[in-house]
DNA sequence: CGGATTTGACCAGCGC
DNA sequence: GCGCTGGTCAAATCCG
């Protein structure tokens, strides 16, 4: 997941002087010069405008500085994440015994969560099995992620995790380690999309749904707005946007965890860089979606581009 | 009526 | 080889 690519960096908050200031600054009617009273008002207005422009410049500079800091932070985060992924992949290659199919779930008997393999592993558990079993299917990239979804109230009966994608349920199975049935979903938005999802309640905390994603979507997220139900907070797998409530946490599995406690894993990780990143994204997203903000931004831009439109009109 | 869901059957890997 | 298990298929059913 490349989070930085999702941030709309095109939103340049280094706004130039707003229309009000522009208008006052650039378009003072010249005819007032002949009137002493209006001249005093003009001087006063000019002073005030100057102070405001100074303030605006200061805020703009600060905004620019913050934007640069954010960019640097994103770059650092991605670099760190890549390092971590590489490190874990190397570790796993060293640790892994000769690959056995279907090994991980039977050996990982704590919460029957198949912590799969990310990336270039030569033999992953279920994914490779599927590719050998069903040659007509595309080879699914062994990118496996997990989402822990805290459900509320009546949601305890459903195995639906709304994450913004369209899923088609193709099977349900009661597994040995968990009395709650496991549901199998395929991405139905694009016929060629190889992504599969398994959803099962945590054996420790049945209010927690554990969604395991296999593969990567080869299409954009169909509908992000769909991903905000009232009873279930959602995450956007791949697109990686997280509800600010932090009720969902994801684990992009890069290494089999033998003793993952789903309960603890379900705890909100508000301190992690990912979550902070999400919050930044959410704020940026909220701003850009706010009609008032966009209107103000449009007004600012239009005021900047077409200052002559407001000459002496306000 | 078409798409989604359900559910029993089937398949293949694994351990004994 | 056999039984257990997880994963998938596909016909039946449901639902808007």
Coordinates of C-alpha atoms (C1' of nucleotides) in Angstrom, one line a residue:
Chain A
X1 CA 0.0 0.0 0.0
X2 CA 1.4 3.3 -1.0
X3 CA -0.2 5.7 1.3
X4 CA 1.6 8.7 0.0
X5 CA 0.1 8.3 -3.4
X6 CA -3.3 8.7 -1.9
X7 CA -2.7 12.0 -0.4
X8 CA -4.0 14.7 -2.6
X9 CA -0.9 16.8 -2.6
X10 CA -2.5 18.9 -5.3
X11 CA -4.4 20.6 -2.6
X12 CA -2.1 23.6 -2.2
X13 CA -3.1 25.3 1.0
X14 CA -0.6 28.0 0.5
X15 CA -3.4 30.2 -0.5
X16 CA -2.6 33.5 -1.9
X17 CA -4.4 36.5 -0.5
X18 CA -8.1 35.9 -0.5
X19 CA -10.5 37.7 -2.6
X20 CA -11.3 40.1 0.1
X21 CA -7.7 41.1 0.5
X22 CA -7.0 41.1 -3.1
X23 CA -9.9 43.2 -3.8
X24 CA -9.0 45.7 -1.2
X25 CA -5.4 45.6 -2.1
X26 CA -5.5 45.6 -5.8
X27 CA -8.6 47.4 -6.8
X28 CA -9.0 50.5 -4.7
X29 CA -11.1 52.8 -6.6
X30 CA -9.0 55.7 -7.7
X31 CA -11.8 58.2 -7.6
X32 CA -11.8 58.3 -3.8
X33 CA -8.5 60.2 -3.9
X34 CA -10.4 63.4 -4.5
X35 CA -12.4 63.1 -1.3
X36 CA -10.4 63.7 2.0
X37 CA -12.7 61.6 4.1
X38 CA -12.5 58.7 1.8
X39 CA -8.8 59.3 1.6
X40 CA -8.4 58.8 5.3
X41 CA -10.6 55.7 5.1
X42 CA -8.4 54.4 2.3
X43 CA -5.2 55.0 4.3
X44 CA -6.7 53.2 7.3
X45 CA -7.9 50.4 5.0
X46 CA -4.5 50.2 3.4
X47 CA -2.8 49.8 6.8
X48 CA -5.2 47.2 7.9
X49 CA -4.8 45.4 4.6
X50 CA -1.1 45.5 4.9
X51 CA -1.2 44.0 8.3
X52 CA -3.6 41.3 7.1
X53 CA -1.4 40.6 4.1
X54 CA 1.6 40.2 6.4
X55 CA -0.3 37.9 8.6
X56 CA -1.5 35.9 5.6
X57 CA 2.1 35.7 4.3
X58 CA 3.2 34.4 7.6
X59 CA 0.4 31.8 7.7
X60 CA 1.1 30.8 4.2
X61 CA 4.8 30.3 4.9
X62 CA 4.0 28.2 7.9
X63 CA 1.5 26.2 5.9
X64 CA 4.1 25.6 3.2
X65 CA 6.6 24.5 5.9
X66 CA 4.1 22.1 7.3
X67 CA 3.3 20.7 3.9
X68 CA 7.0 20.1 3.3
X69 CA 7.3 18.4 6.7
X70 CA 4.4 16.2 5.8
X71 CA 5.9 15.3 2.5
X72 CA 9.2 14.4 4.2
X73 CA 7.3 12.4 6.8
X74 CA 5.6 10.4 4.1
X75 CA 8.8 9.7 2.4
X76 CA 10.5 8.6 5.6
X77 CA 7.5 6.4 6.4
X78 CA 7.6 4.7 3.1
X79 CA 11.3 4.2 3.3
X80 CA 11.0 2.7 6.7
X81 CA 8.2 0.5 5.6
X82 CA 10.1 -0.8 2.6
X83 CA 13.0 -1.6 4.9
X84 CA 10.8 -3.4 7.3
X85 CA 9.2 -5.4 4.5
X86 CA 12.6 -6.4 3.0
X87 CA 13.8 -7.3 6.5
X88 CA 10.8 -9.5 7.2
X89 CA 11.0 -11.2 3.8
X90 CA 14.6 -12.0 4.4
X91 CA 13.9 -13.3 7.8
X92 CA 11.2 -15.5 6.6
X93 CA 13.2 -16.9 3.9
X94 CA 15.8 -17.9 6.4
X95 CA 13.3 -19.3 8.9
X96 CA 11.0 -21.2 6.6
X97 CA 11.3 -24.9 6.6
X98 CA 10.7 -26.6 3.2
X99 CA 7.4 -25.3 2.1
X100 CA 4.4 -27.4 2.8
X101 CA 1.0 -26.6 1.6
X102 CA -1.7 -25.8 4.1
X103 CA 0.9 -25.9 6.7
X104 CA 0.3 -22.5 8.4
X105 CA -3.3 -22.9 9.5
X106 CA -2.8 -26.3 11.1
X107 CA 0.3 -25.2 12.9
X108 CA -1.1 -21.8 13.8
X109 CA -3.8 -23.1 15.9
X110 CA -4.4 -20.2 18.2
X111 CA -7.0 -18.2 16.3
X112 CA -6.9 -20.0 13.1
X113 CA -5.8 -16.9 11.4
X114 CA -3.8 -17.7 8.4
X115 CA -1.0 -15.3 8.5
X116 CA 0.1 -15.5 5.0
X117 CA 3.0 -14.3 3.1
X118 CA 3.6 -11.0 1.4
X119 CA 5.3 -10.7 -1.8
X120 CA 7.9 -12.9 -3.3
X121 CA 7.6 -16.0 -1.3
X122 CA 8.0 -18.9 -3.5
X123 CA 5.5 -21.1 -1.7
X124 CA 2.8 -19.7 0.3
X125 CA 0.1 -21.6 1.9
X126 CA -3.4 -21.4 0.4
X127 CA -2.6 -19.1 -2.5
X128 CA -0.1 -21.4 -4.0
X129 CA -2.4 -24.3 -3.5
X130 CA -5.1 -22.6 -5.4
X131 CA -2.8 -21.7 -8.2
X132 CA -1.8 -25.3 -8.6
X133 CA -5.3 -26.6 -8.1
X134 CA -6.9 -24.2 -10.5
X135 CA -4.6 -23.4 -13.3
X136 CA -7.3 -21.5 -15.1
X137 CA -7.2 -18.9 -12.5
X138 CA -4.6 -16.2 -12.4
X139 CA -1.8 -16.7 -10.0
X140 CA -2.8 -14.7 -7.1
X141 CA -0.1 -12.5 -5.7
X142 CA 0.6 -13.7 -2.2
X143 CA -0.2 -10.3 -0.7
X144 CA -2.2 -11.0 2.4
X145 CA -3.5 -8.5 4.7
X146 CA -5.8 -8.7 7.7
X147 CA -8.3 -6.4 9.1
X148 CA -9.8 -6.6 12.6
X149 CA -13.2 -5.1 12.7
X150 CA -14.9 -4.3 15.9
X151 CA -18.6 -4.7 15.4
X152 CA -21.4 -3.3 17.5
X153 CA -24.7 -4.5 18.7
X154 CA -26.8 -6.3 16.1
X155 CA -23.9 -6.8 13.8
X156 CA -22.8 -9.8 15.8
X157 CA -24.8 -12.0 13.5
X158 CA -23.3 -11.0 10.2
X159 CA -20.0 -11.6 8.6
X160 CA -20.1 -8.6 6.4
X161 CA -17.1 -6.3 6.5
X162 CA -17.9 -3.3 4.3
X163 CA -14.6 -2.0 3.0
X164 CA -15.7 -0.2 0.0
X165 CA -15.2 -3.0 -2.4
X166 CA -17.9 -5.3 -3.8
X167 CA -17.7 -8.9 -2.6
X168 CA -19.5 -12.0 -3.6
X169 CA -19.8 -14.7 -1.1
X170 CA -19.0 -18.1 -2.5
X171 CA -18.7 -20.3 0.5
X172 CA -19.0 -20.7 4.2
X173 CA -17.3 -23.2 6.4
X174 CA -17.1 -24.0 10.0
X175 CA -13.5 -24.6 10.9
X176 CA -12.1 -26.7 13.5
X177 CA -10.6 -24.0 15.7
X178 CA -13.5 -21.7 15.7
X179 CA -17.1 -22.5 16.2
X180 CA -18.1 -19.4 14.3
X181 CA -18.3 -20.1 10.5
X182 CA -15.8 -18.6 8.2
X183 CA -17.2 -16.9 5.1
X184 CA -15.3 -16.8 1.8
X185 CA -15.7 -13.8 -0.5
X186 CA -14.4 -12.9 -4.0
X187 CA -14.1 -9.5 -5.3
X188 CA -17.0 -9.1 -7.7
X189 CA -16.4 -5.6 -8.9
X190 CA -14.0 -6.7 -11.6
X191 CA -14.2 -10.2 -13.0
X192 CA -10.5 -10.5 -13.3
X193 CA -9.8 -9.2 -9.8
X194 CA -8.0 -12.0 -8.0
X195 CA -8.6 -10.7 -4.5
X196 CA -10.3 -13.0 -2.0
X197 CA -11.4 -12.3 1.5
X198 CA -12.1 -14.6 4.4
X199 CA -14.1 -13.3 7.3
X200 CA -14.5 -15.0 10.6
X201 CA -15.2 -13.9 14.1
X202 CA -12.4 -13.9 16.5
X203 CA -12.5 -16.9 18.8
X204 CA -11.5 -14.7 21.7
X205 CA -13.8 -11.8 21.1
X206 CA -16.8 -12.5 19.0
X207 CA -17.4 -8.9 18.5
X208 CA -14.3 -8.7 16.4
X209 CA -14.4 -9.8 12.8
X210 CA -11.2 -10.9 11.3
X211 CA -11.0 -10.3 7.6
X212 CA -8.2 -11.8 5.7
X213 CA -7.5 -10.4 2.3
X214 CA -5.5 -12.3 -0.3
X215 CA -4.1 -10.7 -3.3
X216 CA -4.3 -7.2 -4.5
X217 CA -7.1 -5.4 -6.3
X218 CA -6.3 -4.7 -9.9
X219 CA -9.0 -2.0 -10.1
X220 CA -9.8 1.2 -8.3
X221 CA -12.0 1.1 -5.3
X222 CA -15.6 1.2 -6.6
X223 CA -17.2 3.3 -4.0
X224 CA -15.5 4.8 -1.1
X225 CA -18.7 6.3 0.3
X226 CA -20.0 2.8 0.7
X227 CA -17.4 2.2 3.3
X228 CA -19.0 4.2 6.1
X229 CA -21.8 2.2 7.7
X230 CA -23.1 3.2 11.0
X231 CA -22.6 0.0 12.8
X232 CA -19.3 -1.1 11.4
X233 CA -16.3 1.0 10.9
X234 CA -14.5 0.1 7.8
X235 CA -11.1 0.2 6.3
X236 CA -10.3 0.5 2.7
X237 CA -8.0 -2.3 1.9
X238 CA -5.4 -1.2 -0.6
X239 CA -6.7 2.3 -0.6
X240 CA -5.8 2.4 3.0
X241 CA -8.1 4.9 4.5
X242 CA -9.1 4.3 8.0
X243 CA -12.0 5.6 10.0
X244 CA -10.8 8.1 12.5
X245 CA -12.4 6.1 15.3
X246 CA -9.7 3.6 15.0
X247 CA -12.0 0.7 15.5
X248 CA -10.4 -1.2 12.7
X249 CA -6.8 -2.0 12.6
X250 CA -5.0 -3.8 9.9
X251 CA -2.2 -6.2 9.9
X252 CA -0.4 -6.6 6.7
X253 CA 1.1 -9.9 7.4
X254 CA 4.7 -10.2 6.5
X255 CA 5.6 -13.0 8.8
X256 CA 3.7 -15.8 10.4
X257 CA 2.8 -14.9 13.9
X258 CA 2.5 -17.9 16.0
X259 CA 0.8 -16.3 19.0
X260 CA -1.3 -13.5 17.7
X261 CA -3.9 -12.5 20.1
X262 CA -6.8 -11.3 18.0
X263 CA -8.1 -9.3 20.9
X264 CA -4.9 -7.4 21.4
X265 CA -4.5 -7.1 17.7
X266 CA -7.9 -5.5 17.6
X267 CA -6.9 -2.7 19.8
X268 CA -6.8 0.6 18.1
X269 CA -3.3 1.6 17.3
X270 CA -3.6 5.3 17.4
X271 CA 0.0 5.8 18.0
X272 CA 1.3 4.1 15.0
X273 CA 2.6 6.1 12.1
X274 CA 0.1 4.5 9.8
X275 CA -2.8 5.7 11.9
X276 CA -1.3 9.2 12.1
X277 CA -1.0 9.0 8.3
X278 CA -4.6 8.0 8.1
X279 CA -5.6 10.9 10.3
X280 CA -3.7 13.3 8.1
X281 CA -5.4 11.8 5.1
X282 CA -8.8 12.0 6.7
X283 CA -8.3 15.7 7.5
X284 CA -7.2 16.5 4.0
X285 CA -10.0 14.4 2.6
X286 CA -12.5 16.2 4.9
X287 CA -11.3 19.5 3.8
X288 CA -11.4 18.8 0.2
X289 CA -14.9 17.3 0.5
X290 CA -16.2 20.2 2.5
X291 CA -18.3 22.3 0.1
X292 CA -17.6 25.4 2.2
X293 CA -13.9 24.8 2.0
X294 CA -13.9 24.1 -1.7
X295 CA -16.1 27.1 -2.3
X296 CA -13.8 29.3 -0.3
X297 CA -10.8 27.8 -2.2
X298 CA -12.5 28.4 -5.5
X299 CA -13.3 31.9 -4.5
X300 CA -9.7 32.4 -3.5
X301 CA -8.4 31.0 -6.7
X302 CA -10.8 32.9 -8.9
X303 CA -10.1 36.0 -6.9
X304 CA -6.5 35.5 -7.6
X305 CA -6.9 34.8 -11.2
X306 CA -9.6 37.4 -12.0
X307 CA -8.9 40.2 -9.5
X308 CA -10.3 42.7 -12.0
X309 CA -13.7 41.2 -11.6
X310 CA -14.2 42.8 -8.2
X311 CA -12.8 46.2 -8.8
X312 CA -14.5 48.6 -6.5
X313 CA -17.4 46.4 -6.1
X314 CA -17.0 45.7 -2.4
Chain B
dC1 C1' -35.8 -11.9 -13.7
dG2 C1' -31.1 -11.3 -12.7
dG3 C1' -27.8 -11.0 -9.2
dA4 C1' -26.5 -12.4 -4.6
dT5 C1' -26.5 -15.7 -1.0
dT6 C1' -26.9 -20.4 1.0
dT7 C1' -25.4 -24.9 1.5
dG8 C1' -24.2 -29.6 0.6
dA9 C1' -21.0 -31.9 -2.3
dC10 C1' -16.6 -32.4 -3.9
dC11 C1' -11.5 -31.9 -4.2
dA12 C1' -6.8 -31.9 -2.6
dG13 C1' -3.2 -31.5 1.1
dC14 C1' -1.7 -33.4 5.3
dG15 C1' -1.0 -36.5 9.2
dC16 C1' -1.2 -41.1 10.8
Chain C
dG1 C1' -4.8 -45.8 2.1
dC2 C1' -7.9 -43.4 5.0
dG3 C1' -9.8 -39.8 7.6
dC4 C1' -9.7 -35.0 8.7
dT5 C1' -9.7 -30.4 7.3
dG6 C1' -9.8 -26.1 4.5
dG7 C1' -11.2 -24.3 0.3
dT8 C1' -14.1 -24.2 -3.8
dC9 C1' -18.0 -25.3 -6.8
dA10 C1' -22.5 -25.1 -8.3
dA11 C1' -27.4 -26.0 -7.8
dA12 C1' -31.1 -24.2 -5.1
dT13 C1' -32.9 -20.5 -3.0
dC14 C1' -33.7 -15.7 -1.8
dC15 C1' -34.5 -11.0 -2.7
dG16 C1' -35.0 -6.5 -4.7

